[in-house]
Short mmCIF file of C-alpha atoms in Angstrom, two decimals:
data_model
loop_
_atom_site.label_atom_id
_atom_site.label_comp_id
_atom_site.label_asym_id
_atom_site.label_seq_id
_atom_site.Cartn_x
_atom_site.Cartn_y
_atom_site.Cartn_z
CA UNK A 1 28.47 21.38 -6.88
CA UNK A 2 27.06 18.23 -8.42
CA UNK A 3 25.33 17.43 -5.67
CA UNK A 4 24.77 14.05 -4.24
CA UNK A 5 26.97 11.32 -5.42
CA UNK A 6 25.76 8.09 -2.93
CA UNK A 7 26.17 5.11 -4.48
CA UNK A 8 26.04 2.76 -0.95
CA UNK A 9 22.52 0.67 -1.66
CA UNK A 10 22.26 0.36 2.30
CA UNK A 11 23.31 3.81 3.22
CA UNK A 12 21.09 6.01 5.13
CA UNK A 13 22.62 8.73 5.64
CA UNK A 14 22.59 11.72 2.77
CA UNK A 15 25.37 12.75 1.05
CA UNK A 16 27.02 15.83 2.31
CA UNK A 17 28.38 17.88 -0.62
CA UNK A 18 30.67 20.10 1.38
CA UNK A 19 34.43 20.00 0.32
CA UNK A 20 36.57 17.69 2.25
CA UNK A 21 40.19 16.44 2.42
CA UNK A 22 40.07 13.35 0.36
CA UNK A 23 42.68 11.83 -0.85
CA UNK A 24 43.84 12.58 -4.46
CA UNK A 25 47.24 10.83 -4.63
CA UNK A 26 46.01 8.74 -7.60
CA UNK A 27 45.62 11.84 -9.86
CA UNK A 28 48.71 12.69 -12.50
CA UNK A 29 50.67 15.76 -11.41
CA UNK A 30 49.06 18.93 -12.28
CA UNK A 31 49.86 20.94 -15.57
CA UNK A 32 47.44 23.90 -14.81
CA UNK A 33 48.30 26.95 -12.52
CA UNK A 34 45.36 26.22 -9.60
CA UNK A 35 45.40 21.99 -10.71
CA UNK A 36 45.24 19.33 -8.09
CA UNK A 37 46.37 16.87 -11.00
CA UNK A 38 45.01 15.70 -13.76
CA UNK A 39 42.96 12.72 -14.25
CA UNK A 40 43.30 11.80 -17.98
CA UNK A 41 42.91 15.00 -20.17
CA UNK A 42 41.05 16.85 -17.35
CA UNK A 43 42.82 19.15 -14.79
CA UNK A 44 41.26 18.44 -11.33
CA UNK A 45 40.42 21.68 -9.84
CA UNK A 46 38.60 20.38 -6.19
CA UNK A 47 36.91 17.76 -4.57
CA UNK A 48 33.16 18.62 -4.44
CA UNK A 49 31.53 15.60 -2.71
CA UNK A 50 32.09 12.06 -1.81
CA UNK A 51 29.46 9.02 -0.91
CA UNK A 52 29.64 5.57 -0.38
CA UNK A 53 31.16 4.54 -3.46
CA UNK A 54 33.57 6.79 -4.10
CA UNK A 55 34.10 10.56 -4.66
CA UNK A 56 32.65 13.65 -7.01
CA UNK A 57 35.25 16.24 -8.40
CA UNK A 58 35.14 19.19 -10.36
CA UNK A 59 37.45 19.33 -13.38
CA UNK A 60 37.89 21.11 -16.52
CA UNK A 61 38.77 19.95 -20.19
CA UNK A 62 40.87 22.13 -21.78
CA UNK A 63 40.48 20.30 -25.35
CA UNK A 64 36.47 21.11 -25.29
CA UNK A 65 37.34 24.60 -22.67
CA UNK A 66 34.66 22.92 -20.35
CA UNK A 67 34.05 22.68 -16.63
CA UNK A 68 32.99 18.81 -15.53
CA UNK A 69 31.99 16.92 -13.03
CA UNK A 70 34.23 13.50 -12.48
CA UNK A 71 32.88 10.76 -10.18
CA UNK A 72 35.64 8.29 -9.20
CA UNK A 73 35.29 5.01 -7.89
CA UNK A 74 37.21 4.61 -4.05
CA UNK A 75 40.19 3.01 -4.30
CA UNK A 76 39.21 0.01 -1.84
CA UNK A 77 36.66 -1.03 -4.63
CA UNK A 78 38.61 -0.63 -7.56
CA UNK A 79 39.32 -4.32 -7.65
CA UNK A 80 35.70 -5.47 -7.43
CA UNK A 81 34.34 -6.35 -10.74
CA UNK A 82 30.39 -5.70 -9.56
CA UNK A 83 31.33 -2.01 -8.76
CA UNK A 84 33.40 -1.11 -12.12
CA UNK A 85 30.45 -2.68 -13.59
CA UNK A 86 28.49 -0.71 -12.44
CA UNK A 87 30.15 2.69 -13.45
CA UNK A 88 29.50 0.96 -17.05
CA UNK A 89 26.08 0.57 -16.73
CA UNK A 90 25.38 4.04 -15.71
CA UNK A 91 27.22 5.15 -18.17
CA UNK A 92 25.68 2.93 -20.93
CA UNK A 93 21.76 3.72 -19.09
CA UNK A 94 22.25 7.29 -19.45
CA UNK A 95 23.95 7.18 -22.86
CA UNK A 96 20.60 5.62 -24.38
CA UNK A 97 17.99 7.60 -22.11
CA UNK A 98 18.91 11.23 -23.60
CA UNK A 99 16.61 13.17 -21.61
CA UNK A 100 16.63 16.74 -20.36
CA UNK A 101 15.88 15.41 -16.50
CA UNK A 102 18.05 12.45 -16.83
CA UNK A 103 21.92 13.57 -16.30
CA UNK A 104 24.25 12.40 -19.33
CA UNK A 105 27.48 10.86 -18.97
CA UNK A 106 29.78 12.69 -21.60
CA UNK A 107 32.57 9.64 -21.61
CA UNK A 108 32.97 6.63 -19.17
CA UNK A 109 36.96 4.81 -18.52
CA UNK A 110 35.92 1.66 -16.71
CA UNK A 111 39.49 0.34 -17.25
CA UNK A 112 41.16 3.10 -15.63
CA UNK A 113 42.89 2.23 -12.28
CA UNK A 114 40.24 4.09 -10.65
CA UNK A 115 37.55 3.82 -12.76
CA UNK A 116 35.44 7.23 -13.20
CA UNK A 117 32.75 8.89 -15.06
CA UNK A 118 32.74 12.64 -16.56
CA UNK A 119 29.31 14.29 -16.50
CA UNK A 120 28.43 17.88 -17.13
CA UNK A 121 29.44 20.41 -14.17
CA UNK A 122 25.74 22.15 -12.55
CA UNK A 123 25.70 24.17 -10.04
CA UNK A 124 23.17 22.76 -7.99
CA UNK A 125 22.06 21.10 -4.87
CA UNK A 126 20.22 17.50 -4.03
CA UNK A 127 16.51 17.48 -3.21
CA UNK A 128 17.51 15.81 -0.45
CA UNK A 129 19.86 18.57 0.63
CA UNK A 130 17.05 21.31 -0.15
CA UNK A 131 14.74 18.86 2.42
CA UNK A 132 17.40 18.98 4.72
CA UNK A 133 18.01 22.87 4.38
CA UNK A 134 14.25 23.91 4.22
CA UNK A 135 11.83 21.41 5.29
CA UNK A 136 8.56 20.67 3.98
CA UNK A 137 8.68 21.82 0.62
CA UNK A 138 5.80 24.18 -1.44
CA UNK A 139 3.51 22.01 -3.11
CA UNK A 140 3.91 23.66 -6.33
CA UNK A 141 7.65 22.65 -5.82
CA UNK A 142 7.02 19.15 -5.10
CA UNK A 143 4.81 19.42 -8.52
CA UNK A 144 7.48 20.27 -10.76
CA UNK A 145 9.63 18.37 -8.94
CA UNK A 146 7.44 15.25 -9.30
CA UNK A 147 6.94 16.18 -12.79
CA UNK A 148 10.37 16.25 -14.24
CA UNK A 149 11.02 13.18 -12.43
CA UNK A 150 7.65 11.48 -13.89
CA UNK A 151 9.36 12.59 -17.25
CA UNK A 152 12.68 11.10 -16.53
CA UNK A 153 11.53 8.01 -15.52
CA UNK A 154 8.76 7.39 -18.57
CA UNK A 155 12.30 7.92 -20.46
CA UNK A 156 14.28 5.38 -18.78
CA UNK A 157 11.10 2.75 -18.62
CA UNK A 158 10.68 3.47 -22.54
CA UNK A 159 13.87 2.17 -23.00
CA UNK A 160 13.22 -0.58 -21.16
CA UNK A 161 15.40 0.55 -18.05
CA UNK A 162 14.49 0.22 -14.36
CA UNK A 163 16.12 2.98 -12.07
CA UNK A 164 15.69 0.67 -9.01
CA UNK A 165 17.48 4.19 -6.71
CA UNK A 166 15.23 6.86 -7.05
CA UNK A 167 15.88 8.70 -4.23
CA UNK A 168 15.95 12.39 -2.84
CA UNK A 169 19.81 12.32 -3.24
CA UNK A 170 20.14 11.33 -6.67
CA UNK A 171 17.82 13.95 -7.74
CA UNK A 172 19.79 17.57 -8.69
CA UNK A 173 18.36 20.50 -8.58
CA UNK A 174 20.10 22.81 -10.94
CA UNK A 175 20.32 26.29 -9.19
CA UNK A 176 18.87 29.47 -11.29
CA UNK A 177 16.69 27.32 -13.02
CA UNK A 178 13.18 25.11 -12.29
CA UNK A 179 15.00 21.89 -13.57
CA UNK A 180 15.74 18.60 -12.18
CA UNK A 181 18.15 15.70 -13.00
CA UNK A 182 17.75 12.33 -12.33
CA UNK A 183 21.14 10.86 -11.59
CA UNK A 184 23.17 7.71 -10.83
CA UNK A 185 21.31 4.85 -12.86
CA UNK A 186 24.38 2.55 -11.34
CA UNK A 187 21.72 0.41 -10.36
CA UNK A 188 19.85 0.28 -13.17
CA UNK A 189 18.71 -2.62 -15.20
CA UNK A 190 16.96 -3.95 -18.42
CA UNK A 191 13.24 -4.88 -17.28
CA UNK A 192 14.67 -8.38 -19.02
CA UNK A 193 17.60 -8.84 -17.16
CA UNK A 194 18.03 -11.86 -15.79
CA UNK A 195 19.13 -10.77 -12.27
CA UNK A 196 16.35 -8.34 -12.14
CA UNK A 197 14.14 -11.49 -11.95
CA UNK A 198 16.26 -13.30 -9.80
CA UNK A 199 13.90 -13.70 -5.86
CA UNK A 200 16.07 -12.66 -3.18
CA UNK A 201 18.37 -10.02 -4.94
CA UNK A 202 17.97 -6.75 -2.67
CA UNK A 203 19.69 -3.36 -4.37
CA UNK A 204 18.46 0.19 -3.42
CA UNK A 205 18.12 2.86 -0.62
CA UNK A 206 15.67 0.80 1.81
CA UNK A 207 13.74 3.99 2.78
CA UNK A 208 12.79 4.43 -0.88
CA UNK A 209 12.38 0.82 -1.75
CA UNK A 210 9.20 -0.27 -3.38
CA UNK A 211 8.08 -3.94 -1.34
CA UNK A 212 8.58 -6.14 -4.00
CA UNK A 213 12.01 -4.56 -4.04
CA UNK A 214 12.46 -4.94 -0.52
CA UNK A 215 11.03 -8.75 -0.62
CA UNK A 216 14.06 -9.23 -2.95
CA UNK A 217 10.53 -10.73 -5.85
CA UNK A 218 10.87 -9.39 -9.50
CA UNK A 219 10.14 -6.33 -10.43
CA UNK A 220 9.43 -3.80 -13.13
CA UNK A 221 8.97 -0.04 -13.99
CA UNK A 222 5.85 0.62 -11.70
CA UNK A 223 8.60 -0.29 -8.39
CA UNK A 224 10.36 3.20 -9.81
CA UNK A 225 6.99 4.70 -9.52
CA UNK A 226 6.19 3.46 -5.55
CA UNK A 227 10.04 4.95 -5.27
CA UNK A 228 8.62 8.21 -6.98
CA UNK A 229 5.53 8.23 -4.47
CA UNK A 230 7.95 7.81 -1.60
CA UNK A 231 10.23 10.81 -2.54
CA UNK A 232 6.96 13.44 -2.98
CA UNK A 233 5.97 12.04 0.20
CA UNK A 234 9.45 12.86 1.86
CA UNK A 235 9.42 16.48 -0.09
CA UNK A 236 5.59 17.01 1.53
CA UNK A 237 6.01 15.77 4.98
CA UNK A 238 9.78 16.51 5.40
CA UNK A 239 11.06 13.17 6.58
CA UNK A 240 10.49 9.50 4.97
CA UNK A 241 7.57 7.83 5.03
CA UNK A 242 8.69 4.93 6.97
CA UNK A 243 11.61 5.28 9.48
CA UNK A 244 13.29 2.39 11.76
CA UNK A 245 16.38 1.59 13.70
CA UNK A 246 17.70 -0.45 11.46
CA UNK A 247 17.87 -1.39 7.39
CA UNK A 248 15.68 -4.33 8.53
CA UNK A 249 12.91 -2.47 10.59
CA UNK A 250 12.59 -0.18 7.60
CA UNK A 251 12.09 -3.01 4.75
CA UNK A 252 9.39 -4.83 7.31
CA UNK A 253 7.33 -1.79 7.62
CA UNK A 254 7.40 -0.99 3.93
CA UNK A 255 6.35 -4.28 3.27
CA UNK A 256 3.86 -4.62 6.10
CA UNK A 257 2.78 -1.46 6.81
CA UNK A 258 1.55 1.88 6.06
CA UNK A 259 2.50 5.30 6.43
CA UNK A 260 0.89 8.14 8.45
CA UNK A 261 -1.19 9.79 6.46
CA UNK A 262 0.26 12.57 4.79
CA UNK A 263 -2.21 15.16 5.28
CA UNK A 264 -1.46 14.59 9.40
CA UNK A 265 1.51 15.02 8.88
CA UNK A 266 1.22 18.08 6.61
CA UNK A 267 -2.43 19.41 6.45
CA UNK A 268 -1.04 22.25 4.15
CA UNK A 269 -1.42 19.42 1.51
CA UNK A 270 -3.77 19.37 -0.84
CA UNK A 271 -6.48 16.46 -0.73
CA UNK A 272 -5.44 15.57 -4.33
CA UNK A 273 -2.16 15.67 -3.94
CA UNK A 274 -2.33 13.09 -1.04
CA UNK A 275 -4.38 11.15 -3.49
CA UNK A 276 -1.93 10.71 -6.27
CA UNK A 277 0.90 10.02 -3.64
CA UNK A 278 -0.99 7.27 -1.91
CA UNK A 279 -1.60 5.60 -5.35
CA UNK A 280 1.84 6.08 -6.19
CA UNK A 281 2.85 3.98 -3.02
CA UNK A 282 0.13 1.64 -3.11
CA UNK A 283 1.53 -2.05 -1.54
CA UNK A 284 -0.02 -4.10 -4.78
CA UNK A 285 1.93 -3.07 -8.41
CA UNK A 286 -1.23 -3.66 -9.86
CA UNK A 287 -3.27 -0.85 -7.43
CA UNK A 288 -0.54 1.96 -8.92
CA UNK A 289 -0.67 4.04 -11.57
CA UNK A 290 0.94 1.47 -14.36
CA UNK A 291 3.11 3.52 -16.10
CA UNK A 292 5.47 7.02 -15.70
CA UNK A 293 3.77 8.63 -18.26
CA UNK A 294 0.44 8.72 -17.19
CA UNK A 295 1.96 10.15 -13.64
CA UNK A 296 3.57 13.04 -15.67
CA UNK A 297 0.46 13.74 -17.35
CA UNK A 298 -1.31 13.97 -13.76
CA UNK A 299 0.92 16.20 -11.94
CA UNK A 300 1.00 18.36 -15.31
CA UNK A 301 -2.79 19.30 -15.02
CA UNK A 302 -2.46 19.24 -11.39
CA UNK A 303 -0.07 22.46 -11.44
CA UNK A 304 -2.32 24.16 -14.26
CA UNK A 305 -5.46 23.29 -11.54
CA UNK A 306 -3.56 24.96 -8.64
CA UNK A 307 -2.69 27.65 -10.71
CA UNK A 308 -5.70 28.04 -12.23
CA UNK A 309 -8.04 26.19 -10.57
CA UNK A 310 -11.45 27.42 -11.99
CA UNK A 311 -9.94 27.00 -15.98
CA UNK A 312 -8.37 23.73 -15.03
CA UNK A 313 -10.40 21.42 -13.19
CA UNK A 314 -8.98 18.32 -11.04
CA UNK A 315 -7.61 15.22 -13.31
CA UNK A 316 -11.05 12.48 -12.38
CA UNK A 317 -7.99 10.28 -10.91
CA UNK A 318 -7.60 12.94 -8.09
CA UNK A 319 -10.69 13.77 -7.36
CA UNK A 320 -11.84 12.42 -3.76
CA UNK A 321 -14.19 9.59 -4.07
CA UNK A 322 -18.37 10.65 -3.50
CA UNK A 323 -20.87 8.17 -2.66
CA UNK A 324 -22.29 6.86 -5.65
CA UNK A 325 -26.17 8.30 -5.90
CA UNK A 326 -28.58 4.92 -5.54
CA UNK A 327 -30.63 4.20 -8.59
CA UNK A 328 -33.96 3.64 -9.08
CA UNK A 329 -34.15 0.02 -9.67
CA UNK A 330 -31.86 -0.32 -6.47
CA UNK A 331 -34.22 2.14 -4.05
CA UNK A 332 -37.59 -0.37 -5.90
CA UNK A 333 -35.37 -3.50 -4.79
CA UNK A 334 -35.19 -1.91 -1.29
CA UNK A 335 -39.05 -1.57 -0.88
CA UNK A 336 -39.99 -4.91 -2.37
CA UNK A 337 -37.56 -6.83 0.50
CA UNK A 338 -38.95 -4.34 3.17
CA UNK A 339 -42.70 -5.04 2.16
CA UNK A 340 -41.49 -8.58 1.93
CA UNK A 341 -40.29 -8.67 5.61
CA UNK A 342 -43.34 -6.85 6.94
CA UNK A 343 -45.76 -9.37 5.25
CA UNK A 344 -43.90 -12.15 6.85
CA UNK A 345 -43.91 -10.26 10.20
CA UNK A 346 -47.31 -9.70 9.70
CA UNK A 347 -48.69 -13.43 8.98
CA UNK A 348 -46.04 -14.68 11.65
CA UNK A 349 -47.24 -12.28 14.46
CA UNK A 350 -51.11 -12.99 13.22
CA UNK A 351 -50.78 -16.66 13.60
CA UNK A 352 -48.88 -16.27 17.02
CA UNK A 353 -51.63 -13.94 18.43
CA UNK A 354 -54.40 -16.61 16.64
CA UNK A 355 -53.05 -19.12 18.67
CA UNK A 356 -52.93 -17.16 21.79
CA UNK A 357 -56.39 -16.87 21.95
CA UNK A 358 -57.48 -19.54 21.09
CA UNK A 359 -54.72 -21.05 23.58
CA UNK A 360 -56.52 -18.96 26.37
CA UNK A 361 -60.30 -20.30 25.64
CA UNK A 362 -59.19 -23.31 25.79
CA UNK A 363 -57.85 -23.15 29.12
CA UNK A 364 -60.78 -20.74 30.49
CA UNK A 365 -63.08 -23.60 29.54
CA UNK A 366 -61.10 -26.68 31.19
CA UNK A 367 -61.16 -23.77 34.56
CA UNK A 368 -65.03 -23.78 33.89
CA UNK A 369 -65.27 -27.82 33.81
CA UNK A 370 -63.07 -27.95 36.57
CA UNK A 371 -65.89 -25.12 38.46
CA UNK A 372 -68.36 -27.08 37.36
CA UNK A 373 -66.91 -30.88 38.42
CA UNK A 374 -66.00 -29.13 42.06
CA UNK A 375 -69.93 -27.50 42.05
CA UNK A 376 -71.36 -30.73 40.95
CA UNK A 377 -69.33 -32.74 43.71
CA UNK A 378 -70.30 -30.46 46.65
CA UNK A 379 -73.72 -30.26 45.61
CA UNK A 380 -73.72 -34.22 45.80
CA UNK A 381 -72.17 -34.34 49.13
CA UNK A 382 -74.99 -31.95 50.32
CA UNK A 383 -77.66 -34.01 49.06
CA UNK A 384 -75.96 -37.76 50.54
CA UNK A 385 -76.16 -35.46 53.75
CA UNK A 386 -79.30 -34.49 54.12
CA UNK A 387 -80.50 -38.09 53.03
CA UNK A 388 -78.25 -39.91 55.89
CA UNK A 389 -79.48 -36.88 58.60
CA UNK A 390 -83.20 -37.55 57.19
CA UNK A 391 -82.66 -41.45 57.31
CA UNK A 392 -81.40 -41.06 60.85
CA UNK A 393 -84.27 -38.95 62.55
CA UNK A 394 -87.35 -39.74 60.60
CA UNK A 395 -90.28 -42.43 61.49
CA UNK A 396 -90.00 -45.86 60.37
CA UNK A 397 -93.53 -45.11 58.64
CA UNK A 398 -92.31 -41.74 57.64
CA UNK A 399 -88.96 -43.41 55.90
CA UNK A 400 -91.33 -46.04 54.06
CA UNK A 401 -93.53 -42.70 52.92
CA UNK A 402 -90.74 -40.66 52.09
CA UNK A 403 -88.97 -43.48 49.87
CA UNK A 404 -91.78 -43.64 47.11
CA UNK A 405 -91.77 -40.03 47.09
CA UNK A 406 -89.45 -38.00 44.47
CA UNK A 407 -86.05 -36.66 46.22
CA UNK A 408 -85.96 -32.73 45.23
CA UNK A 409 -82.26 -33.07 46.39
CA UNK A 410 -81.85 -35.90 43.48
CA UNK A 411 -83.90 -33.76 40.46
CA UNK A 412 -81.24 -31.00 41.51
CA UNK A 413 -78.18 -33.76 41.32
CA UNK A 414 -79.81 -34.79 37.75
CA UNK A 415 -79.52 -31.10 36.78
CA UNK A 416 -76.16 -30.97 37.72
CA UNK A 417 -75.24 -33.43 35.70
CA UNK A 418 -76.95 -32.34 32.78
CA UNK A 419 -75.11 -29.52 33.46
CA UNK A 420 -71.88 -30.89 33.28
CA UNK A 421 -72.62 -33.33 30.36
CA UNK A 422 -73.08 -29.29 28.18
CA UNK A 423 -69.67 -28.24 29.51
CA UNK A 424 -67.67 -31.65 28.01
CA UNK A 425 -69.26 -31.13 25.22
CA UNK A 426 -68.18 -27.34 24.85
CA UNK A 427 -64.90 -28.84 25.88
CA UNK A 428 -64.13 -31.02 22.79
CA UNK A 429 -65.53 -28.66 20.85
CA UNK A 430 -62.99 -26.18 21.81
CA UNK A 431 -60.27 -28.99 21.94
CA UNK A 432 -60.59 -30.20 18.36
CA UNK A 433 -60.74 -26.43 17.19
CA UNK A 434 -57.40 -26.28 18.89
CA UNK A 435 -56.23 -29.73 17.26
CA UNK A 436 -57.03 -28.28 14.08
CA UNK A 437 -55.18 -24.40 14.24
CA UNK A 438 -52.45 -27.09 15.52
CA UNK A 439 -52.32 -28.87 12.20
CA UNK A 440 -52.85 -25.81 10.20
CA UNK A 441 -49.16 -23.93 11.90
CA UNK A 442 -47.31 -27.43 11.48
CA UNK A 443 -48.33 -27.61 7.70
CA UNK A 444 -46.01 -25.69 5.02
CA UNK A 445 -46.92 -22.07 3.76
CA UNK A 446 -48.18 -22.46 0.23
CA UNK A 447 -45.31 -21.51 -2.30
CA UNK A 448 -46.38 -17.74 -3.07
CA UNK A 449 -45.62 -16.89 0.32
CA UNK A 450 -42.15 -18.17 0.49
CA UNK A 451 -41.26 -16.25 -1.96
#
């Protein structure tokens, strides 16, 4: 059948394509053996789907001897004037897009009592049914998948359109043939358009959304292309890449957040292809690739590389990032500041072991004078002994005789002294040496070697 046909911006859930009983008492009574009534000039042959919005059938126009696909709006929103708006718009988006991925509307009745829209019949499924089905997908099938959408888009965006839905269930894969559709622009809009710009308007699939779009800010073509990212991602990994409870625990983390990394997920994937999705889905507009065609052009050479990867080398955008070799002038810079540093280490720790010697002779020669002083004073308590012991025991006549004789115990004091006089003079010596390598650390290294 025609695949997916959800129109619901907050709906979750795929569409399921299998034929159910769904009411067709609006349709016209049947002229046509096998007819479940006609809908205009087309007999209704089944119901082949249904979504949020309304319902897919097939049909067939005897005037043109056609099958067709006819998407009707539900009854309980055929008196809202946003949602038969919105069958215009798609119908007017895809009338000006004209693109072999992008599915045409052949006629559009928007003042019908049920408003629908007749499209070409395909027999085909939705990528998101084919995730659903199979799983991960091949990565040469998420290639041409990518690409046709890539091309799609860069058609819409040159006509100034913004998709705003692109999702794994509005994309068709046509069965027998490697081609894809992009379908239901309901909710697309000029890149102009005043309530494209308006802040707080939120319209999409959130699991798809780009943040901006999610944030409800303004946004542009390269929001179709973080869309784009998200559904490669899904088609690689086979599951969303950001998953929550609810609508609102699904906008937060695409705005906030970022997915696992796609090659945990699925290490079958190329490191290139992870590259171009992560771009795709970068948080910032700006960080994306800016514009659908350049994405096409990627994932074109990307399948000739992977089919032929030694005539077709990588696209430079895909290639995984190498450390950038370090020049010359860089590795010269390098040894200047390192012969820089050691100089300084070098006069620093020079100075600091000058004064550490010259620290320690100062303080061996105030232990000396302290020797000395502690010599000189015992040797002078000897000598005032032996005079008062002498003075005590000695002959008046003897004392008289001894007094006008020279003291040896004196001549040795006067030695002493002499002695000690040499030592305080060593002393300052070695303290204004000390005063001076003092002055010289406090006073400011000459200009050439602070620089």
């Amino acid at each position: 059948g025609l695949g997916d046909t959800e129109y619901h911006p907050h709906d979750l859930d795929s569409y399921c394509a299998s034929p159910l009983d769904f009411a067709v008492d609006f349709l016209n009574p049947p002229t046509a053996q096998d007819s479940l009534g006609r809908l205009g000039e087309i007999d209704i042959l089944q119901v082949i789907g249904h979504g949020g919005m309304g319902m897919v059938l097939k049909g067939f126009q005897p005037a043109l001897n056609r099958p067709v696909a006819v998407k009707v709006l539900a009854p309980h929103l055929a008196t809202s004037g946003a949602a038969r708006q919105r069958f215009a718009r798609e119908a007017q988006a895809a009338a000006v897009i004209m693109h072999a991925n992008v599915m045409p509307i052949f006629s559009v009745d928007s003042q019908a009592k049920l408003p629908y829209l007749v499209m070409p019949f395909i027999e085909c499924e939705s990528l998101q049914q084919r995730i659903d089905r199979v799983g991960k997908l091949e990565t040469i099938d998420v290639l041409r998948i990518g690409l046709q959408m890539a091309r799609g888009l860069a058609a819409a965006h040159a006509q100034g359109l913004v998709h705003r839905d692109v999702k794994p269930a509005n994309i068709l894969l046509e069965q027998g043939v490697q081609r894809a559709l992009l379908t239901d622009f309901g909710l697309a809009r000029a890149v102009d358009d005043a309530s494209l710009t308006r802040t707080g308007l939120i319209a999409g699939t959130p699991q798809y959304m780009s943040p901006e779009q999610a944030r409800g800010d303004a946004i542009d073509s390269r929001s179709d292309l973080f869309s784009l990212g998200s559904v490669l991602y899904t088609a690689c990994a086979g599951r969303p890449p950001f998953r929550a409870e609810t609508s609102y625990g699904i906008l937060r983390k695409i705005t906030d957040t970022q997915p696992r990394s796609l090659l945990e997920v699925n290490p079958q994937v190329p490191i290139w292809l992870s590259i171009l999705i992560e771009r795709l889905m970068a948080k910032s507009p700006a960080d994306r690739f800016q514009d659908a065609e350049q994405v096409a052009q990627l994932l074109e050479q990307s399948i000739a590389h992977l089919q032929q990867p030694q005539a077709w080398p990588l696209p430079v955008e895909l290639q995984p990032r190498r450390a950038q070799p370090v020049s010359s002038d860089t590795i010269v810079a390098l040894i200047a500041a390192a012969l820089t540093i050691m100089i300084v280490f070098l006069v620093v720790g020079g100075v600091w072991i000058w004064r550490q010697r010259t620290t320690a002779q100062l303080m061996r020669a105030r232990a000396a004078e302290e020797r000395a002083i502690a010599v000189h004073e015992q040797r002078a308590l000897e000598v005032l002994s032996a005079q008062a012991l002498a003075a005590a025991t000695a002959e008046p006549d003897a004392q008289i005789k001894d007094a006008v004789q020279p003291l040896t115990p004196l001549a040795q004091l006067d030695e002493l002294d002499a002695e000690l006089q040499r030592l305080q003079t060593d002393l300052d010596v070695l303290q204004r040496q000390h005063d001076l390598l003092m002055r010289d650390l406090v006073t400011p290294l000459p200009d050439e070697l602070n620089e």
